[in-house]
JSON list of C-alpha atoms and ligand atoms in Angstrom, two decimals:
[
{"chain": "Y", "resi": 1, "resn": "UNK", "atom": "CA", "xyz": [-9.16, -19.48, 16.19]},
{"chain": "Y", "resi": 2, "resn": "UNK", "atom": "CA", "xyz": [-8.53, -16.10, 15.62]},
{"chain": "Y", "resi": 3, "resn": "UNK", "atom": "CA", "xyz": [-8.89, -14.20, 12.68]},
{"chain": "Y", "resi": 4, "resn": "UNK", "atom": "CA", "xyz": [-5.90, -12.74, 10.43]},
{"chain": "Y", "resi": 5, "resn": "UNK", "atom": "CA", "xyz": [-6.38, -9.16, 8.95]},
{"chain": "Y", "resi": 6, "resn": "UNK", "atom": "CA", "xyz": [-6.00, -8.64, 5.57]},
{"chain": "Y", "resi": 7, "resn": "UNK", "atom": "CA", "xyz": [-2.64, -7.35, 4.09]},
{"chain": "Y", "resi": 8, "resn": "UNK", "atom": "CA", "xyz": [-4.05, -5.15, 1.33]},
{"chain": "Y", "resi": 9, "resn": "UNK", "atom": "CA", "xyz": [-1.10, -3.42, -0.84]},
{"chain": "Y", "resi": 10, "resn": "UNK", "atom": "CA", "xyz": [-1.86, -0.28, -2.90]},
{"chain": "Y", "resi": 11, "resn": "UNK", "atom": "CA", "xyz": [0.87, 0.42, -5.23]},
{"chain": "Y", "resi": 12, "resn": "UNK", "atom": "CA", "xyz": [1.53, 2.20, -8.68]},
{"chain": "Y", "resi": 13, "resn": "UNK", "atom": "CA", "xyz": [3.32, 5.12, -10.35]},
{"chain": "Y", "resi": 14, "resn": "UNK", "atom": "CA", "xyz": [3.90, 8.35, -8.69]},
{"chain": "Y", "resi": 15, "resn": "UNK", "atom": "CA", "xyz": [0.84, 10.55, -9.74]},
{"chain": "Y", "resi": 16, "resn": "UNK", "atom": "CA", "xyz": [-1.90, 7.82, -10.14]},
{"chain": "Y", "resi": 17, "resn": "UNK", "atom": "CA", "xyz": [-3.71, 8.59, -7.24]},
{"chain": "Y", "resi": 18, "resn": "UNK", "atom": "CA", "xyz": [-3.01, 6.54, -4.18]},
{"chain": "Y", "resi": 19, "resn": "UNK", "atom": "CA", "xyz": [-2.61, 8.47, -1.48]},
{"chain": "Y", "resi": 20, "resn": "UNK", "atom": "CA", "xyz": [-5.86, 10.44, -2.51]},
{"chain": "Y", "resi": 21, "resn": "UNK", "atom": "CA", "xyz": [-7.69, 6.82, -3.08]},
{"chain": "Y", "resi": 22, "resn": "UNK", "atom": "CA", "xyz": [-5.98, 5.69, 0.15]},
{"chain": "Y", "resi": 23, "resn": "UNK", "atom": "CA", "xyz": [-7.37, 8.93, 2.61]},
{"chain": "Y", "resi": 24, "resn": "UNK", "atom": "CA", "xyz": [-11.04, 8.34, 0.97]},
{"chain": "Y", "resi": 25, "resn": "UNK", "atom": "CA", "xyz": [-11.17, 4.40, 1.75]},
{"chain": "Y", "resi": 26, "resn": "UNK", "atom": "CA", "xyz": [-9.59, 4.56, 5.47]},
{"chain": "Y", "resi": 27, "resn": "UNK", "atom": "CA", "xyz": [-12.80, 7.21, 5.79]},
{"chain": "Y", "resi": 28, "resn": "UNK", "atom": "CA", "xyz": [-15.29, 4.80, 4.91]},
{"chain": "Y", "resi": 29, "resn": "UNK", "atom": "CA", "xyz": [-14.06, 2.28, 6.13]},
{"chain": "Y", "resi": 30, "resn": "UNK", "atom": "CA", "xyz": [-12.07, 0.14, 9.32]},
{"chain": "Y", "resi": 31, "resn": "UNK", "atom": "CA", "xyz": [-8.63, -0.38, 7.77]},
{"chain": "Y", "resi": 32, "resn": "UNK", "atom": "CA", "xyz": [-5.63, 0.68, 9.48]},
{"chain": "Y", "resi": 33, "resn": "UNK", "atom": "CA", "xyz": [-3.12, 2.27, 7.79]},
{"chain": "Y", "resi": 34, "resn": "UNK", "atom": "CA", "xyz": [0.14, 1.75, 8.01]},
{"chain": "Y", "resi": 35, "resn": "UNK", "atom": "CA", "xyz": [2.74, 4.81, 8.24]},
{"chain": "Y", "resi": 36, "resn": "UNK", "atom": "CA", "xyz": [5.48, 4.74, 6.82]},
{"chain": "Y", "resi": 37, "resn": "UNK", "atom": "CA", "xyz": [9.05, 6.06, 7.72]},
{"chain": "Y", "resi": 38, "resn": "UNK", "atom": "CA", "xyz": [11.35, 8.68, 5.27]},
{"chain": "Y", "resi": 39, "resn": "UNK", "atom": "CA", "xyz": [14.18, 9.88, 4.72]},
{"chain": "Y", "resi": 40, "resn": "UNK", "atom": "CA", "xyz": [12.93, 12.33, 1.99]},
{"chain": "Y", "resi": 41, "resn": "UNK", "atom": "CA", "xyz": [12.26, 16.27, 4.08]},
{"chain": "Y", "resi": 42, "resn": "UNK", "atom": "CA", "xyz": [8.96, 16.82, 5.17]},
{"chain": "Y", "resi": 43, "resn": "UNK", "atom": "CA", "xyz": [6.50, 18.98, 2.61]},
{"chain": "Y", "resi": 44, "resn": "UNK", "atom": "CA", "xyz": [4.33, 21.73, 3.47]},
{"chain": "Y", "resi": 45, "resn": "UNK", "atom": "CA", "xyz": [1.73, 20.82, 6.37]},
{"chain": "Y", "resi": 46, "resn": "UNK", "atom": "CA", "xyz": [2.88, 17.17, 6.66]},
{"chain": "Y", "resi": 47, "resn": "UNK", "atom": "CA", "xyz": [2.80, 15.93, 10.32]},
{"chain": "Y", "resi": 48, "resn": "UNK", "atom": "CA", "xyz": [5.29, 13.58, 11.73]},
{"chain": "Y", "resi": 49, "resn": "UNK", "atom": "CA", "xyz": [3.75, 10.12, 12.33]},
{"chain": "Y", "resi": 50, "resn": "UNK", "atom": "CA", "xyz": [0.74, 11.09, 10.60]},
{"chain": "Y", "resi": 51, "resn": "UNK", "atom": "CA", "xyz": [2.25, 11.27, 7.13]},
{"chain": "Y", "resi": 52, "resn": "UNK", "atom": "CA", "xyz": [5.34, 9.65, 7.57]},
{"chain": "Y", "resi": 53, "resn": "UNK", "atom": "CA", "xyz": [7.96, 9.28, 10.64]},
{"chain": "Y", "resi": 54, "resn": "UNK", "atom": "CA", "xyz": [10.49, 11.21, 9.48]},
{"chain": "Y", "resi": 55, "resn": "UNK", "atom": "CA", "xyz": [14.24, 9.82, 9.97]},
{"chain": "Y", "resi": 56, "resn": "UNK", "atom": "CA", "xyz": [17.92, 10.79, 8.94]},
{"chain": "Y", "resi": 57, "resn": "UNK", "atom": "CA", "xyz": [19.88, 8.19, 6.91]},
{"chain": "Y", "resi": 58, "resn": "UNK", "atom": "CA", "xyz": [21.48, 7.21, 9.50]},
{"chain": "Y", "resi": 59, "resn": "UNK", "atom": "CA", "xyz": [18.71, 6.40, 11.66]},
{"chain": "Y", "resi": 60, "resn": "UNK", "atom": "CA", "xyz": [16.70, 4.03, 8.57]},
{"chain": "Y", "resi": 61, "resn": "UNK", "atom": "CA", "xyz": [20.04, 2.36, 7.79]},
{"chain": "Y", "resi": 62, "resn": "UNK", "atom": "CA", "xyz": [20.28, 1.64, 11.58]},
{"chain": "Y", "resi": 63, "resn": "UNK", "atom": "CA", "xyz": [16.68, 0.02, 11.28]},
{"chain": "Y", "resi": 64, "resn": "UNK", "atom": "CA", "xyz": [17.35, -1.79, 7.84]},
{"chain": "Y", "resi": 65, "resn": "UNK", "atom": "CA", "xyz": [20.36, -3.46, 9.91]},
{"chain": "Y", "resi": 66, "resn": "UNK", "atom": "CA", "xyz": [18.32, -4.35, 13.00]},
{"chain": "Y", "resi": 67, "resn": "UNK", "atom": "CA", "xyz": [15.23, -5.97, 9.91]},
{"chain": "Y", "resi": 68, "resn": "UNK", "atom": "CA", "xyz": [12.61, -3.42, 11.82]},
{"chain": "Y", "resi": 69, "resn": "UNK", "atom": "CA", "xyz": [10.61, -3.08, 7.95]},
{"chain": "Y", "resi": 70, "resn": "UNK", "atom": "CA", "xyz": [8.42, -5.31, 6.04]},
{"chain": "Y", "resi": 71, "resn": "UNK", "atom": "CA", "xyz": [10.20, -3.52, 3.03]},
{"chain": "Y", "resi": 72, "resn": "UNK", "atom": "CA", "xyz": [11.86, -0.68, 1.98]},
{"chain": "Y", "resi": 73, "resn": "UNK", "atom": "CA", "xyz": [13.14, 1.36, -1.35]},
{"chain": "Y", "resi": 74, "resn": "UNK", "atom": "CA", "xyz": [14.97, 4.08, -2.51]},
{"chain": "Y", "resi": 75, "resn": "UNK", "atom": "CA", "xyz": [12.82, 5.72, -4.11]},
{"chain": "Y", "resi": 76, "resn": "UNK", "atom": "CA", "xyz": [14.13, 8.93, -6.25]},
{"chain": "Y", "resi": 77, "resn": "UNK", "atom": "CA", "xyz": [17.16, 9.04, -3.77]},
{"chain": "Y", "resi": 78, "resn": "UNK", "atom": "CA", "xyz": [15.23, 8.88, -0.56]},
{"chain": "Y", "resi": 79, "resn": "UNK", "atom": "CA", "xyz": [14.34, 5.75, 1.84]},
{"chain": "Y", "resi": 80, "resn": "UNK", "atom": "CA", "xyz": [10.61, 4.38, 2.13]},
{"chain": "Y", "resi": 81, "resn": "UNK", "atom": "CA", "xyz": [10.54, 1.80, 4.02]},
{"chain": "Y", "resi": 82, "resn": "UNK", "atom": "CA", "xyz": [7.13, 0.01, 5.84]},
{"chain": "Y", "resi": 83, "resn": "UNK", "atom": "CA", "xyz": [8.09, -0.57, 9.96]},
{"chain": "Y", "resi": 84, "resn": "UNK", "atom": "CA", "xyz": [7.44, -4.15, 10.12]},
{"chain": "Y", "resi": 85, "resn": "UNK", "atom": "CA", "xyz": [5.94, -5.21, 13.94]},
{"chain": "Y", "resi": 86, "resn": "UNK", "atom": "CA", "xyz": [2.96, -2.53, 14.32]},
{"chain": "Y", "resi": 87, "resn": "UNK", "atom": "CA", "xyz": [1.55, -3.58, 10.62]},
{"chain": "Y", "resi": 88, "resn": "UNK", "atom": "CA", "xyz": [2.36, -7.31, 11.52]},
{"chain": "Y", "resi": 89, "resn": "UNK", "atom": "CA", "xyz": [0.87, -7.35, 15.12]},
{"chain": "Y", "resi": 90, "resn": "UNK", "atom": "CA", "xyz": [-2.41, -5.42, 13.53]},
{"chain": "Y", "resi": 91, "resn": "UNK", "atom": "CA", "xyz": [-3.09, -8.42, 11.16]},
{"chain": "Y", "resi": 92, "resn": "UNK", "atom": "CA", "xyz": [-2.54, -11.16, 13.61]},
{"chain": "Y", "resi": 93, "resn": "UNK", "atom": "CA", "xyz": [-5.12, -9.22, 15.84]},
{"chain": "Y", "resi": 94, "resn": "UNK", "atom": "CA", "xyz": [-7.73, -9.46, 13.02]},
{"chain": "Y", "resi": 95, "resn": "UNK", "atom": "CA", "xyz": [-7.05, -5.57, 11.70]},
{"chain": "Y", "resi": 96, "resn": "UNK", "atom": "CA", "xyz": [-7.07, -5.36, 7.73]},
{"chain": "Y", "resi": 97, "resn": "UNK", "atom": "CA", "xyz": [-4.10, -3.26, 6.89]},
{"chain": "Y", "resi": 98, "resn": "UNK", "atom": "CA", "xyz": [-3.81, -1.52, 4.12]},
{"chain": "Y", "resi": 99, "resn": "UNK", "atom": "CA", "xyz": [0.04, -0.21, 2.40]},
{"chain": "Y", "resi": 100, "resn": "UNK", "atom": "CA", "xyz": [0.13, 2.82, 0.33]},
{"chain": "Y", "resi": 101, "resn": "UNK", "atom": "CA", "xyz": [3.60, 2.12, -1.15]},
{"chain": "Y", "resi": 102, "resn": "UNK", "atom": "CA", "xyz": [6.04, 1.66, -4.67]},
{"chain": "Y", "resi": 103, "resn": "UNK", "atom": "CA", "xyz": [6.30, -0.72, -6.99]},
{"chain": "Y", "resi": 104, "resn": "UNK", "atom": "CA", "xyz": [9.91, -2.02, -5.95]},
{"chain": "Y", "resi": 105, "resn": "UNK", "atom": "CA", "xyz": [8.25, -2.14, -2.42]},
{"chain": "Y", "resi": 106, "resn": "UNK", "atom": "CA", "xyz": [4.84, -3.68, -3.45]},
{"chain": "Y", "resi": 107, "resn": "UNK", "atom": "CA", "xyz": [7.20, -6.59, -4.86]},
{"chain": "Y", "resi": 108, "resn": "UNK", "atom": "CA", "xyz": [9.23, -7.38, -1.90]},
{"chain": "Y", "resi": 109, "resn": "UNK", "atom": "CA", "xyz": [6.32, -7.76, 0.54]},
{"chain": "Y", "resi": 110, "resn": "UNK", "atom": "CA", "xyz": [4.68, -10.30, -2.39]},
{"chain": "Y", "resi": 111, "resn": "UNK", "atom": "CA", "xyz": [8.32, -12.51, -1.88]},
{"chain": "Y", "resi": 112, "resn": "UNK", "atom": "CA", "xyz": [7.40, -12.25, 1.85]},
{"chain": "Y", "resi": 113, "resn": "UNK", "atom": "CA", "xyz": [3.79, -12.17, 2.44]},
{"chain": "Y", "resi": 114, "resn": "UNK", "atom": "CA", "xyz": [1.93, -13.74, -0.57]},
{"chain": "Y", "resi": 115, "resn": "UNK", "atom": "CA", "xyz": [-1.07, -13.65, 0.58]},
{"chain": "Y", "resi": 116, "resn": "UNK", "atom": "CA", "xyz": [-1.65, -9.87, 0.30]},
{"chain": "Y", "resi": 117, "resn": "UNK", "atom": "CA", "xyz": [-4.16, -8.95, -1.98]},
{"chain": "Y", "resi": 118, "resn": "UNK", "atom": "CA", "xyz": [-2.06, -6.36, -4.06]},
{"chain": "Y", "resi": 119, "resn": "UNK", "atom": "CA", "xyz": [-3.85, -3.84, -6.37]},
{"chain": "Y", "resi": 120, "resn": "UNK", "atom": "CA", "xyz": [-1.92, -1.57, -9.16]},
{"chain": "Y", "resi": 121, "resn": "UNK", "atom": "CA", "xyz": [-3.50, 2.09, -9.00]},
{"chain": "Y", "resi": 122, "resn": "UNK", "atom": "CA", "xyz": [-3.43, 3.07, -13.26]},
{"chain": "Y", "resi": 123, "resn": "UNK", "atom": "CA", "xyz": [-4.43, 7.37, -14.18]},
{"chain": "Y", "resi": 124, "resn": "UNK", "atom": "CA", "xyz": [-6.75, 7.33, -16.49]},
{"chain": "Y", "resi": 125, "resn": "UNK", "atom": "CA", "xyz": [-3.93, 8.63, -19.29]},
{"chain": "Y", "resi": 126, "resn": "UNK", "atom": "CA", "xyz": [-0.41, 9.08, -18.89]},
{"chain": "Y", "resi": 127, "resn": "UNK", "atom": "CA", "xyz": [-1.54, 12.68, -19.70]},
{"chain": "Y", "resi": 128, "resn": "UNK", "atom": "CA", "xyz": [-3.62, 12.95, -16.70]},
{"chain": "Y", "resi": 129, "resn": "UNK", "atom": "CA", "xyz": [-0.53, 11.28, -14.67]},
{"chain": "Y", "resi": 130, "resn": "UNK", "atom": "CA", "xyz": [1.29, 13.88, -15.71]},
{"chain": "Y", "resi": 131, "resn": "UNK", "atom": "CA", "xyz": [-0.94, 16.44, -14.85]},
{"chain": "Y", "resi": 132, "resn": "UNK", "atom": "CA", "xyz": [-1.64, 15.75, -11.69]},
{"chain": "Y", "resi": 133, "resn": "UNK", "atom": "CA", "xyz": [2.68, 15.21, -10.76]},
{"chain": "Y", "resi": 134, "resn": "UNK", "atom": "CA", "xyz": [2.51, 19.37, -12.32]},
{"chain": "Y", "resi": 135, "resn": "UNK", "atom": "CA", "xyz": [-0.48, 20.01, -10.19]},
{"chain": "Y", "resi": 136, "resn": "UNK", "atom": "CA", "xyz": [1.24, 19.03, -7.04]},
{"chain": "Y", "resi": 137, "resn": "UNK", "atom": "CA", "xyz": [3.89, 21.64, -6.99]},
{"chain": "Y", "resi": 138, "resn": "UNK", "atom": "CA", "xyz": [6.21, 20.26, -4.62]},
{"chain": "Y", "resi": 139, "resn": "UNK", "atom": "CA", "xyz": [8.42, 18.98, -7.31]},
{"chain": "Y", "resi": 140, "resn": "UNK", "atom": "CA", "xyz": [11.81, 20.52, -9.18]},
{"chain": "Y", "resi": 141, "resn": "UNK", "atom": "CA", "xyz": [11.61, 19.98, -13.19]},
{"chain": "Y", "resi": 142, "resn": "UNK", "atom": "CA", "xyz": [13.83, 17.58, -12.91]},
{"chain": "Y", "resi": 143, "resn": "UNK", "atom": "CA", "xyz": [12.31, 15.70, -10.37]},
{"chain": "Y", "resi": 144, "resn": "UNK", "atom": "CA", "xyz": [8.97, 15.62, -12.47]},
{"chain": "Y", "resi": 145, "resn": "UNK", "atom": "CA", "xyz": [10.89, 14.60, -15.28]},
{"chain": "Y", "resi": 146, "resn": "UNK", "atom": "CA", "xyz": [12.36, 11.41, -13.47]},
{"chain": "Y", "resi": 147, "resn": "UNK", "atom": "CA", "xyz": [9.26, 10.47, -11.98]},
{"chain": "Y", "resi": 148, "resn": "UNK", "atom": "CA", "xyz": [7.37, 10.41, -15.25]},
{"chain": "Y", "resi": 149, "resn": "UNK", "atom": "CA", "xyz": [10.14, 8.69, -16.96]},
{"chain": "Y", "resi": 150, "resn": "UNK", "atom": "CA", "xyz": [9.49, 5.71, -14.10]},
{"chain": "Y", "resi": 151, "resn": "UNK", "atom": "CA", "xyz": [6.19, 5.82, -14.36]},
{"chain": "Y", "resi": 152, "resn": "UNK", "atom": "CA", "xyz": [6.39, 4.94, -18.15]},
{"chain": "Y", "resi": 153, "resn": "UNK", "atom": "CA", "xyz": [8.45, 2.19, -17.04]},
{"chain": "Y", "resi": 154, "resn": "UNK", "atom": "CA", "xyz": [6.78, 0.98, -13.91]},
{"chain": "Y", "resi": 155, "resn": "UNK", "atom": "CA", "xyz": [3.52, 0.18, -15.71]},
{"chain": "Y", "resi": 156, "resn": "UNK", "atom": "CA", "xyz": [4.97, -2.79, -16.89]},
{"chain": "Y", "resi": 157, "resn": "UNK", "atom": "CA", "xyz": [5.16, -4.31, -13.74]},
{"chain": "Y", "resi": 158, "resn": "UNK", "atom": "CA", "xyz": [1.34, -4.37, -13.39]},
{"chain": "Y", "resi": 159, "resn": "UNK", "atom": "CA", "xyz": [0.97, -8.19, -14.08]},
{"chain": "Y", "resi": 160, "resn": "UNK", "atom": "CA", "xyz": [2.48, -8.94, -11.13]},
{"chain": "Y", "resi": 161, "resn": "UNK", "atom": "CA", "xyz": [-0.60, -7.35, -9.27]},
{"chain": "Y", "resi": 162, "resn": "UNK", "atom": "CA", "xyz": [-3.71, -9.35, -8.35]},
{"chain": "Y", "resi": 163, "resn": "UNK", "atom": "CA", "xyz": [-5.78, -6.29, -9.27]},
{"chain": "Y", "resi": 164, "resn": "UNK", "atom": "CA", "xyz": [-5.82, -3.40, -11.38]},
{"chain": "Y", "resi": 165, "resn": "UNK", "atom": "CA", "xyz": [-7.86, -0.23, -10.44]},
{"chain": "Y", "resi": 166, "resn": "UNK", "atom": "CA", "xyz": [-8.27, 2.85, -12.67]},
{"chain": "Y", "resi": 167, "resn": "UNK", "atom": "CA", "xyz": [-8.29, 5.83, -10.86]},
{"chain": "Y", "resi": 168, "resn": "UNK", "atom": "CA", "xyz": [-11.05, 7.57, -13.15]},
{"chain": "Y", "resi": 169, "resn": "UNK", "atom": "CA", "xyz": [-12.72, 9.24, -10.04]},
{"chain": "Y", "resi": 170, "resn": "UNK", "atom": "CA", "xyz": [-11.25, 8.33, -6.36]},
{"chain": "Y", "resi": 171, "resn": "UNK", "atom": "CA", "xyz": [-15.35, 7.55, -5.77]},
{"chain": "Y", "resi": 172, "resn": "UNK", "atom": "CA", "xyz": [-15.38, 4.65, -8.33]},
{"chain": "Y", "resi": 173, "resn": "UNK", "atom": "CA", "xyz": [-11.90, 3.59, -7.55]},
{"chain": "Y", "resi": 174, "resn": "UNK", "atom": "CA", "xyz": [-12.66, 3.06, -3.75]},
{"chain": "Y", "resi": 175, "resn": "UNK", "atom": "CA", "xyz": [-15.75, 1.71, -4.71]},
{"chain": "Y", "resi": 176, "resn": "UNK", "atom": "CA", "xyz": [-13.82, -1.35, -6.19]},
{"chain": "Y", "resi": 177, "resn": "UNK", "atom": "CA", "xyz": [-11.50, -1.51, -4.58]},
{"chain": "Y", "resi": 178, "resn": "UNK", "atom": "CA", "xyz": [-13.85, -2.44, -0.82]},
{"chain": "Y", "resi": 179, "resn": "UNK", "atom": "CA", "xyz": [-15.34, -5.09, -3.85]},
{"chain": "Y", "resi": 180, "resn": "UNK", "atom": "CA", "xyz": [-12.22, -6.41, -3.93]},
{"chain": "Y", "resi": 181, "resn": "UNK", "atom": "CA", "xyz": [-11.77, -6.76, -0.15]},
{"chain": "Y", "resi": 182, "resn": "UNK", "atom": "CA", "xyz": [-15.33, -8.21, 0.16]},
{"chain": "Y", "resi": 183, "resn": "UNK", "atom": "CA", "xyz": [-14.19, -10.56, -2.63]},
{"chain": "Y", "resi": 184, "resn": "UNK", "atom": "CA", "xyz": [-11.03, -11.52, -1.11]},
{"chain": "Y", "resi": 185, "resn": "UNK", "atom": "CA", "xyz": [-12.79, -12.38, 2.28]},
{"chain": "Y", "resi": 186, "resn": "UNK", "atom": "CA", "xyz": [-14.46, -14.79, 0.60]},
{"chain": "Y", "resi": 187, "resn": "UNK", "atom": "CA", "xyz": [-11.83, -17.15, -0.85]},
{"chain": "Y", "resi": 188, "resn": "UNK", "atom": "CA", "xyz": [-12.01, -20.33, -0.06]},
{"chain": "Y", "resi": 189, "resn": "UNK", "atom": "CA", "xyz": [-7.87, -20.55, 0.63]},
{"chain": "Y", "resi": 190, "resn": "UNK", "atom": "CA", "xyz": [-8.72, -17.74, 3.42]},
{"chain": "Y", "resi": 191, "resn": "UNK", "atom": "CA", "xyz": [-12.01, -19.66, 5.21]},
{"chain": "Y", "resi": 192, "resn": "UNK", "atom": "CA", "xyz": [-11.38, -23.76, 4.65]},
{"chain": "Y", "resi": 193, "resn": "UNK", "atom": "CA", "xyz": [-9.57, -23.63, 7.97]},
{"chain": "Y", "resi": 194, "resn": "UNK", "atom": "CA", "xyz": [-11.91, -22.05, 9.90]},
{"chain": "Y", "resi": 195, "resn": "UNK", "atom": "CA", "xyz": [-14.68, -24.29, 7.72]},
{"chain": "Y", "resi": 196, "resn": "UNK", "atom": "CA", "xyz": [-12.79, -27.39, 8.59]},
{"chain": "Y", "resi": 197, "resn": "UNK", "atom": "CA", "xyz": [-12.78, -26.05, 12.09]},
{"chain": "Y", "resi": 198, "resn": "UNK", "atom": "CA", "xyz": [-16.27, -25.78, 12.75]},
{"chain": "Y", "resi": 199, "resn": "UNK", "atom": "CA", "xyz": [-17.44, -29.10, 14.58]},
{"chain": "Y", "resi": 200, "resn": "UNK", "atom": "CA", "xyz": [-21.03, -27.61, 15.21]},
{"chain": "Y", "resi": 201, "resn": "UNK", "atom": "CA", "xyz": [-21.58, -26.98, 11.80]},
{"chain": "Y", "resi": 202, "resn": "UNK", "atom": "CA", "xyz": [-20.86, -23.57, 9.60]},
{"chain": "Y", "resi": 203, "resn": "UNK", "atom": "CA", "xyz": [-22.75, -20.06, 10.41]},
{"chain": "Y", "resi": 204, "resn": "UNK", "atom": "CA", "xyz": [-21.76, -17.61, 7.87]},
{"chain": "Y", "resi": 205, "resn": "UNK", "atom": "CA", "xyz": [-21.37, -14.97, 10.77]},
{"chain": "Y", "resi": 206, "resn": "UNK", "atom": "CA", "xyz": [-18.71, -17.41, 12.11]},
{"chain": "Y", "resi": 207, "resn": "UNK", "atom": "CA", "xyz": [-17.25, -18.08, 8.65]},
{"chain": "Y", "resi": 208, "resn": "UNK", "atom": "CA", "xyz": [-16.73, -14.15, 7.51]},
{"chain": "Y", "resi": 209, "resn": "UNK", "atom": "CA", "xyz": [-16.86, -12.25, 11.35]},
{"chain": "T", "resi": 24, "resn": "LIG", "atom": "P1", "xyz": [6.14, 10.81, -1.76]},
{"chain": "T", "resi": 24, "resn": "LIG", "atom": "O1", "xyz": [7.33, 11.26, -1.57]},
{"chain": "T", "resi": 24, "resn": "LIG", "atom": "O2", "xyz": [5.63, 11.41, -3.00]},
{"chain": "T", "resi": 24, "resn": "LIG", "atom": "O3", "xyz": [5.39, 10.83, -0.48]},
{"chain": "T", "resi": 24, "resn": "LIG", "atom": "O4", "xyz": [6.26, 9.36, -2.27]},
{"chain": "T", "resi": 24, "resn": "LIG", "atom": "C1", "xyz": [6.93, 8.69, -3.16]},
{"chain": "T", "resi": 24, "resn": "LIG", "atom": "C2", "xyz": [6.80, 7.62, -3.29]},
{"chain": "T", "resi": 24, "resn": "LIG", "atom": "O5", "xyz": [7.27, 6.04, -2.29]},
{"chain": "T", "resi": 24, "resn": "LIG", "atom": "C3", "xyz": [5.19, 7.01, -3.62]},
{"chain": "T", "resi": 24, "resn": "LIG", "atom": "O6", "xyz": [5.09, 6.07, -4.83]},
{"chain": "T", "resi": 24, "resn": "LIG", "atom": "C4", "xyz": [5.13, 6.24, -2.66]},
{"chain": "T", "resi": 24, "resn": "LIG", "atom": "O7", "xyz": [3.97, 5.32, -2.44]},
{"chain": "T", "resi": 24, "resn": "LIG", "atom": "C5", "xyz": [6.13, 5.60, -2.09]},
{"chain": "T", "resi": 24, "resn": "LIG", "atom": "N1", "xyz": [6.30, 4.77, -0.60]},
{"chain": "T", "resi": 24, "resn": "LIG", "atom": "C6", "xyz": [5.99, 5.93, 0.75]},
{"chain": "T", "resi": 24, "resn": "LIG", "atom": "N2", "xyz": [5.91, 5.07, 1.69]},
{"chain": "T", "resi": 24, "resn": "LIG", "atom": "C7", "xyz": [6.66, 4.02, 0.91]},
{"chain": "T", "resi": 24, "resn": "LIG", "atom": "C8", "xyz": [7.18, 3.08, 1.84]},
{"chain": "T", "resi": 24, "resn": "LIG", "atom": "O8", "xyz": [6.59, 2.46, 3.20]},
{"chain": "T", "resi": 24, "resn": "LIG", "atom": "N3", "xyz": [7.48, 1.57, 1.41]},
{"chain": "T", "resi": 24, "resn": "LIG", "atom": "C9", "xyz": [8.03, 1.94, -0.13]},
{"chain": "T", "resi": 24, "resn": "LIG", "atom": "N4", "xyz": [8.32, 0.76, -0.81]},
{"chain": "T", "resi": 24, "resn": "LIG", "atom": "N5", "xyz": [7.48, 2.83, -0.61]},
{"chain": "T", "resi": 24, "resn": "LIG", "atom": "C10", "xyz": [6.32, 3.91, 0.07]}
]
């Protein structure tokens, strides 16, 4: 039986450091990061197909109509969505897939794909979160206030997640996520079918590979 990959959803308020954590996580592990589609304008240095697939509103809405997204949400006036087929195919092939998405999107994925692993990234403090959003330098004063206010509200959704990771340092946060993934792979509800299927006894490499 082909082992399915894990769907790991890394989510949390804007400025919590999800992007930096995901980048480091991917450098050190064989995970596949889903590239989202968005209608927002590319920021300086962002590359089509690497950071995002940049679409017009019309193109995005066309894909919504075709049910092409695993989830999508409107975040700060722009659409963001996870292309469905590539992510699900990778999981079926046994590849662990990481999504870095906002909270609305994560909750939608939880409804349709509850076996995912839902990790909430918290900033070390709200003061630090504010500094990080300001230091990005890409926000206008209005969008900065919007992001900061919604971060306060969004933290209330933490109870819907499986794990909380505070982003004190990127290194520690990545280590915690790696540990969560190891633990998730060992969960009985993920390996029991393999145990029950095994006619020649259980060999632990077979169980986890
Ligand atoms: P940014 O504009 O700063 O790149 O992203 C804004 C927010 O949208 C971030 O919280 C980011 O995680 C989220 N986001 C990025 N891609 C997706 C996606 O595919 N779906 C959802 N729901 N949110 C996304």
